[in-house]
XYZ file of C-alpha atoms in Angstrom:
198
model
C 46.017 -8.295 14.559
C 46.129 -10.750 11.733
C 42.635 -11.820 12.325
C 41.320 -8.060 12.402
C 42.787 -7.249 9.147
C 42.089 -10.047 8.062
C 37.962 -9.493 8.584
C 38.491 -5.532 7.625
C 39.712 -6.687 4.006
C 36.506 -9.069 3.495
C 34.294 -6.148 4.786
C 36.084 -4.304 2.217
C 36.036 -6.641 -0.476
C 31.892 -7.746 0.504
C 31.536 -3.627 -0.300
C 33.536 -3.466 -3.258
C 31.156 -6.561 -4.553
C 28.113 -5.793 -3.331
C 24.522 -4.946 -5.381
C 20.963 -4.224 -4.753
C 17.931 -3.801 -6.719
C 14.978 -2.873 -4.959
C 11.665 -1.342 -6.472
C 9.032 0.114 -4.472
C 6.260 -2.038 -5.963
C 5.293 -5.129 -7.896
C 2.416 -5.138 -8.463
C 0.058 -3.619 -11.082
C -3.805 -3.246 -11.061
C -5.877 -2.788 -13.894
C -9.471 -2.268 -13.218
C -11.877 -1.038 -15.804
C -14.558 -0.780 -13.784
C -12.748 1.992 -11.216
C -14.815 4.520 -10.227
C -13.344 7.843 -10.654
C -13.275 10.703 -13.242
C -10.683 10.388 -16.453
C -7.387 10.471 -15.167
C -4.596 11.373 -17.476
C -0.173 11.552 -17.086
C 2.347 12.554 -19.477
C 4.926 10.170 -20.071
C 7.561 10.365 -22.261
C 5.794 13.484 -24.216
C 2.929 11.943 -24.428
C -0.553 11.581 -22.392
C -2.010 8.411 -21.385
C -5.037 7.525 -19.522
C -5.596 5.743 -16.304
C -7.281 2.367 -16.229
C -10.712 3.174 -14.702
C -14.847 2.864 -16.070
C -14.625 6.295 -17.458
C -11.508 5.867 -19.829
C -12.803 2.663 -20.865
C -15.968 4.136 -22.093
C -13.824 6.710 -23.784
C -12.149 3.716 -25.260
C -15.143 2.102 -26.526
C -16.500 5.783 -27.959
C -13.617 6.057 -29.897
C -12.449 3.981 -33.541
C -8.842 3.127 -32.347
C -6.677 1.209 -29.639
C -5.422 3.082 -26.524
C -3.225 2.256 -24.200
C -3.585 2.893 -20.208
C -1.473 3.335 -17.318
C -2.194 0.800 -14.653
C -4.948 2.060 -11.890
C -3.009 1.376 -9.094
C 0.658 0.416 -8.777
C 0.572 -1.355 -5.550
C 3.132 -0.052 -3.324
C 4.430 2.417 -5.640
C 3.678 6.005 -5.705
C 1.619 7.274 -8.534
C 1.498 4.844 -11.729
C 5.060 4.126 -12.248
C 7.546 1.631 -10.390
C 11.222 3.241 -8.644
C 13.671 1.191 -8.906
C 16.866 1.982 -6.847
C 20.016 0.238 -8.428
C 23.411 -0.163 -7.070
C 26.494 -1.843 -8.959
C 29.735 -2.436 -7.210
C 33.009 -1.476 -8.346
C 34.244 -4.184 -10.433
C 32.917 -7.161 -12.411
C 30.021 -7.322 -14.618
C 29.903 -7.072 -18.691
C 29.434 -9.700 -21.205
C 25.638 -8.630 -22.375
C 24.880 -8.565 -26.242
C 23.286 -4.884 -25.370
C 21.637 -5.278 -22.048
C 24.461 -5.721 -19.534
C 27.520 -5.144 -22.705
C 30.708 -3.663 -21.349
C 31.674 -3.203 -17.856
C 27.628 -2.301 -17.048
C 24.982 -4.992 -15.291
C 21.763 -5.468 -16.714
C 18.685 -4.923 -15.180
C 15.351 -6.922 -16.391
C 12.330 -8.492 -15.502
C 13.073 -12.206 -14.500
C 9.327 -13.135 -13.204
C 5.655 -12.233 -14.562
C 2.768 -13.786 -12.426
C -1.326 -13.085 -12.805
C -3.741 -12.195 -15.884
C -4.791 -8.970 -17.246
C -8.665 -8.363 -18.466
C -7.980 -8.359 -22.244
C -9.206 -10.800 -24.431
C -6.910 -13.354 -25.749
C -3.041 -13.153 -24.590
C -2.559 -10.296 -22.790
C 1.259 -10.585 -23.349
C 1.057 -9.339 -26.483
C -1.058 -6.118 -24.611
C 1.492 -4.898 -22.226
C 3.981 -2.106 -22.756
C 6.908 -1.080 -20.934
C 9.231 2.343 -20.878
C 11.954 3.344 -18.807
C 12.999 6.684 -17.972
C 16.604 7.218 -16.077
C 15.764 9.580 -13.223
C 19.251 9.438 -12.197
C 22.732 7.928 -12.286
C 25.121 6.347 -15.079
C 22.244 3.968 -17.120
C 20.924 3.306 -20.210
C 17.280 3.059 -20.725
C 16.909 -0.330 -23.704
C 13.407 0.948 -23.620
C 12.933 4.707 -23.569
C 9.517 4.280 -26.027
C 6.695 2.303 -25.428
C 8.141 -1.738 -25.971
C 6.158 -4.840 -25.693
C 7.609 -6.353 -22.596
C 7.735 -9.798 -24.817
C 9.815 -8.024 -27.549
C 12.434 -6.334 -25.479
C 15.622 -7.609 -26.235
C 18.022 -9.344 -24.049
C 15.261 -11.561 -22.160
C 13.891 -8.420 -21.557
C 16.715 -6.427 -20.194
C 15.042 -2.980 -19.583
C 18.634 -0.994 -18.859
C 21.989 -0.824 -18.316
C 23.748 0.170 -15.432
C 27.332 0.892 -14.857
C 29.222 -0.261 -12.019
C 30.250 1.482 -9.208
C 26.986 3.929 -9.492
C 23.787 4.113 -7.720
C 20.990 4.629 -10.440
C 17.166 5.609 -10.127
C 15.057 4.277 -12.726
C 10.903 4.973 -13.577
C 9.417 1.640 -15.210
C 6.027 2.725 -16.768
C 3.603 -0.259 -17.881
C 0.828 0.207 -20.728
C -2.010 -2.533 -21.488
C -3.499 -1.601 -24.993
C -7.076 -2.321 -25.384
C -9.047 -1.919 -28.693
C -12.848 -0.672 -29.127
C -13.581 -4.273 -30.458
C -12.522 -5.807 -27.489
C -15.374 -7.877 -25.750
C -15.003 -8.401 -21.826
C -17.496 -11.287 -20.601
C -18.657 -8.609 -18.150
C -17.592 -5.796 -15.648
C -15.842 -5.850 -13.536
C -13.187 -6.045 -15.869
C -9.884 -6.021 -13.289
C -6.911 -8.229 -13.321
C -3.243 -7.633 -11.448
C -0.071 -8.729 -12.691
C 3.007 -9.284 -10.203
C 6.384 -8.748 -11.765
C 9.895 -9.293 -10.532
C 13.166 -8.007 -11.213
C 17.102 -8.214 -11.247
C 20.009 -6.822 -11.373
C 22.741 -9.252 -13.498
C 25.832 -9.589 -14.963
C 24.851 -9.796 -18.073
């Protein structure tokens, strides 16, 4: 008897404790020389094009930068990644914004791979993040550079005890000026993620 109870309380407390993050894709494909006709989504209000040969010579008809939605996320379903977060009852907090109060903070902890821009492509690559569902807090609801978000790029807040569905959208802004040595232009960029304390 003692040792049953004993092993339904750590089920109980393992539950209480537990979290997941798990996204339905990693990584992102940007390929300028896609074949294809221009491909645009709204995000946020707003309509960006998909990374392919025809928006880039729409790019390089135009005077000003764009920015475009990865061709493929691979894994994912259209050009955004899901995240699925769950925070257990109790713990968590101690985050200057990402992760503050009695939330965890979810972020990118890993970024592997090259992009086909010119120069540092880490100054190229936007992020948003819409809250499908659940009790969280989007840090970046407007295009952000992933290297500026704050927090070690803590992209939102989740409070405990919740499951929470998140849409990550990526952007790499290219500028008519831009030279690529040649075509194909393509690079993919793996990214990884977690759900912390703070």
């Amino acid at each position: 008897m003692g040792r049953a109870l004993a092993l339904l309380l750590l089920l109980g407390f393992s539950r209480a404790w537990a979290q997941t993050a798990s996204c339905d894709a990693t990584d992102l494909l940007f390929d300028f020389s896609a074949s294809g006709p221009l491909q645009t989504l709204t995000v946020g209000g707003q309509s960006y094009y998909v990374a392919n040969l025809a928006s880039y010579l729409l790019l390089l008809g135009g005077a000003s930068s764009m920015r475009f939605l990865p061709t493929q996320v691979v894994g994912g379903s259209g050009e955004r990644v899901a995240c699925t977060l769950t925070t257990p009852k109790g713990g968590g907090g101690g985050g200057v914004l990402c992760g503050a109060g009695n939330t965890r903070c979810f972020r990118v902890t890993g970024m592997t791979g090259s992009l086909p821009v010119p120069g540092d492509w880490q100054g190229r690559l936007y992020v948003l993040v819409q809250v499908v569902s659940g009790n969280a807090t989007s840090h970046v609801p407007t295009p952000t550079l992933l290297s500026a978000v704050p927090d070690n790029m803590g992209l939102a807040s989740v409070a405990r005890n919740t499951t929470a569905i998140l849409w990550v959208y990526y952007f790499l802004e290219l500028s008519p000026t831009d030279a690529f040595p040649s075509l194909p232009a393509q690079g993919v960029l793996t990214l990884t993620y977690s759900l912390q304390k703070n």
